[in-house]
Backbone as a ProteinNet text record, in pm:
[ID]
protein_1_A
[PRIMARY]
XXXXXXXXXXXXXXXXXXXXXXXXXXXXXXXXXXXXXXXXXXXXXXXXXXXXXXXXXXXXXXXXXXXXXXXXXXXXXXXXXXXXXXXXXXXX
[TERTIARY]
7119.5	7141.2	7189.1	7236.2	7279.1	7161.9	7040	6921.2	6871.8	6924.7	6880.4	6996.7	6973	7078.5	7086.3	7193.5	7211.1	7099.4	7058.5	6951	6816.6	6793.3	6670.3	6668.6	6782.3	6791.7	6764.2	6818.9	6795	6647.1	6582.9	6440.2	6356.8	6391.7	6322	6335.1	6457.1	6479	6393.2	6388.9	6310.4	6162.1	6110.3	5968.3	5933.2	6020	5996.3	5997.1	6095.3	6104.4	5984.2	5943	5826.7	5702.1	5687.8	5573.4	5580.6	5700.9	5717.7	5684.2	5735.8	5713.5	5564.4	5497	5352.9	5272.5	5301.9	5224.1	5239.7	5362.7	5389.6	5399.6	5381.1	5384.6	5519.1	5627.2	5762.2	5791.6	5833.2	5868.2	6009.4	6021.5	6152.8	6211.9	6162.3	6213.9	6350.7	6386.3	6518.3	6585	6701.7	6774	6915.5	6972.8	7109.8	7185.1	7308.1	7393.7	7506.2	7524.8	7636.7	7715.3	7844.6	7932.4	8038.2	8048.3	8141.6	8198.7	8294	8342.5	8341.5	8336.6	8338.1	8417.5	8477.6	8558.8	8466.7	8506.7	8431.3	8521.7	8461.6	8537.2	8536.8	8523	8526.1	8669.4	8686	8817.8	8886.5	9016.3	9093.1	9088.8	9071.2	9067.2	8928.5	8829.7	8693.2	8682.2	8673.5	8666.6	8522.9	8425.3	8285.7	8250.2	8344.9	8321.1	8428.6	8423.5	8529.8	8533.9	8424.4	8428.3	8497	8515.5	8584.6	8734.9	8798.9	8942.4	9013.5	9142.8	9224.6	9231.8	9235.5	9242.5	9255.6	9229.4	9241.4	9109.2	9104.4	8980.9	8969.7	8849.6	8824.5	8844.5	8824.6	8839.5	8985.1	9076.1	9219.9	9248.2	9160	9176.6	9236.8	9367.2	9433.9	9433.8	9395.7	9392.7	9262	9164	9033.9	9010.4	8925.6	8888.8	8773.6	8770.3	8671.5	8569.2	8451	8345.6	8294.5	8273.3	8216	8064.9	7998	7852.4	7807.2	7730.5	7664.4	7518.8	7466.1	7329.4	7261.5	7145	7064.6	6946.1	6928.3	6816.1	6732.5	6607.5	6519.6	6547.3	6534.9	6544.7	6422.4	6314.2	6188.7	6197.5	6251.1	6256.3	6381.1	6471.3	6595.2	6571.9	6476.4	6442.2	6538.2	6603.8	6692.6	6612.1	6656.6	6584.8	6661.9	6791.8	6874.5	7007.8	7059	7191.1	7272.7	7403.2	7492.7	7622.3	7653.9	7782.1	7883.4	8007.5	8108.8	8246.9	8339.4	8477.2	8544.7	8614.8	8685.9	8813.6	8863.9	8991.1	9101.9	9188.3	9296.7	9408.8	9444.2	9552.3	9669	9780.8	9899.7	10004.8
13603.7	13621.4	13761.4	13836.1	13973.1	14063.9	14018.9	14100.2	14087.7	13991.2	13967.9	13994.7	14079.6	14109.6	13996.9	13996.4	13894.6	13903.8	14025.5	14040.1	13994.7	14018.7	13970.7	13817.7	13758.7	13613	13552.3	13612.5	13563.9	13575.8	13683.5	13701.6	13598.7	13570.2	13467.8	13332.5	13299.3	13173.4	13166.1	13275.4	13279	13256.5	13321.4	13308.4	13167.5	13109.3	12973.9	12873.8	12886.7	12794.4	12809.9	12933.3	12955.6	12891.8	12903.3	12842.7	12689.8	12633.1	12487.6	12436.1	12504	12460.8	12462.2	12568.9	12578.9	12478.9	12469.7	12384.1	12235.5	12194.3	12052.7	12013.1	12109.8	12079.8	12027	12083.9	12038.1	12076.8	11979.1	12000.9	12058	12179.2	12245.8	12240	12150.1	12141.5	12072.2	12000.5	11937.3	11977.9	12038.5	12086.4	12031.1	12018.3	11970.9	12073.3	12104.4	12196.1	12116.3	12135.3	12073.8	12184	12186.8	12284	12205.1	12229.8	12156.4	12249.4	12198.3	12273.8	12182.1	12240.5	12160.7	12232	12153	12206.6	12254.8	12363.4	12417.9	12422.4	12441.1	12459.1	12605.6	12695.4	12838.9	12876.5	12939.7	12978.7	13074.5	13058.1	13142.5	13289.8	13318.7	13457.2	13519.3	13441.6	13491.2	13572.1	13704.5	13790.4	13813.3	13749.3	13761.8	13660.6	13576.7	13475.6	13488.1	13595.9	13619.1	13517.3	13444.2	13348.2	13218	13193.7	13071.7	13094.5	13014.6	13031.8	12897.1	12904.9	12784.1	12748.6	12621.2	12578.6	12428.5	12374.1	12230.5	12162.9	12095.7	12032.3	11890.1	11851.4	11714.5	11617	11666	11581.3	11570.9	11632.9	11632.6	11700.4	11791.5	11861.7	11999	12007.9	12134.7	12227	12173.7	12254.4	12331.9	12307.4	12373.2	12468.5	12568.9	12663.8	12605.9	12642.7	12588.5	12693.4	12645.5	12727.1	12651	12721.9	12661.2	12671.7	12576.1	12579.5	12536.5	12621.4	12588.6	12560.9	12451.3	12411.3	12363.2	12418.2	12373.9	12296.1	12174.2	12091	12049	12013.9	11964.3	11816.1	11772	11629.2	11559.4	11632.6	11582.8	11582	11475.9	11461.9	11514.7	11574.7	11625.9	11738.5	11824.4	11934.5	12051	12100.2	12215.8	12340.2	12409.9	12526.8	12656.5	12653.3	12773.1	12731.1	12814.1	12785.3	12913.2	12894.5	13010.1	12965.1	13023.6	12997.1	13097	13051.2	13138.4	13100.7	13193.8	13169.9	13079.6	12978.4	12889.1	12955.5	12910	12959.3	12900.2	12985.2	12940.2	12883.3	12758.8	12693.4	12671.9	12718.1	12698.1	12622.9
5421.6	5564.8	5598.8	5499.1	5526.6	5561.6	5534.8	5560.3	5704.3	5779.5	5917	6011.2	6109.3	6207.2	6310.1	6387.5	6492	6595.8	6630.7	6729.4	6671.6	6543.3	6480.3	6475.2	6444.1	6439.1	6576.6	6681	6817.6	6853.5	6811.6	6839.6	6763.3	6639.1	6561.4	6630.2	6674.1	6744.4	6870.2	6944.9	7068.7	7040.2	6936.7	6903.2	6853.8	6771.7	6721.2	6836.5	6925.7	7039.8	7131.8	7159.5	7245.6	7184.5	7053.5	6984	6991.4	6973.2	6981	7120.5	7222.5	7360.8	7392.1	7348.5	7376.5	7293.3	7164.6	7074	7104.3	7138.6	7158.4	7305.5	7395.6	7538.8	7585.5	7534.8	7571.3	7715.9	7794.1	7934.9	7941.7	7994.1	8001.8	8142.6	8226.6	8363.1	8367.4	8261.4	8252.8	8122.7	8133.1	8015.7	8014.1	7895.4	7879	7794.3	7835.6	7760.5	7696.7	7566.8	7495.6	7429.1	7454.4	7389.8	7314.7	7186.9	7103.1	6997.5	6921.2	6806	6685.9	6570.9	6449	6341.4	6255.6	6146.6	6035	5971.5	5859.2	5736.9	5623.8	5500.1	5458.1	5555.4	5528.4	5492.5	5379.8	5331.1	5428.7	5445.1	5537.5	5499.1	5372.2	5325.3	5340	5382	5396.5	5524.9	5512.1	5630.2	5677.7	5612.6	5654.6	5763.1	5801.4	5905.1	6013	6091.7	6190	6304.2	6329.5	6439.9	6400.6	6271.5	6226.8	6239.4	6324.2	6351.6	6352	6339.2	6352.9	6501.6	6530.6	6669.4	6678.6	6795.9	6821.1	6786.8	6671.4	6625.5	6677.6	6715.5	6757.9	6642.6	6520.3	6402.7	6356.8	6430.7	6397.8	6264	6221.3	6095.2	6123.2	6134.9	6162.3	6041.2	5924.5	5803	5788.1	5874.3	5862.5	5978.6	5954.4	6058.9	6141.2	6268.7	6362.7	6404.1	6436.8	6495.9	6617.7	6727	6846	6842.4	6905.1	6911.8	7049.6	7113.3	7238.9	7208.3	7258.6	7229.2	7356.8	7386.2	7499.5	7442.8	7494.2	7449.2	7568.5	7540.2	7646.4	7667.3	7791.2	7820.3	7760.7	7752.5	7696	7542.6	7486.4	7341	7274.3	7349.1	7289.8	7191	7219.5	7129.9	7151.4	7045.2	7060.1	7098.1	7202.2	7250.8	7230.9	7250.8	7236.8	7175.7	7085.6	7027.9	7021.8	7022.2	7012.1	6946.7	6831.6	6765.7	6819.6	6839.6	6897	6843.3	6857.2	6816	6918.9	6871.6	6963	7010.8	7124.4	7175.2	7091.3	7042.7	6957.1	7044.4	7021.7	7095.6	7000.4	7034	6950.3	7026
[MASK]
++++++++++++++++++++++++++++++++++++++++++++++++++++++++++++++++++++++++++++++++++++++++++++

């Protein structure tokens, strides 16, 4: 993954989704946004994952670091169209 930049990854996602929408005729007139966080097992000393932070986990796992995920899906089949991982707000 070190060989692909964040902008290249976003462009790949855009191209794959555009191909899926065209090939499978996915109706994008209805979309759903889900924003959630999830616990990871990324080591606290790992500085290559700056978005993983301690925070309020839905799983009640205060010992694990969290990553937020925003996901847009189509109402037509629940197909993921856009995603974005982000750092969660740290609550103390």
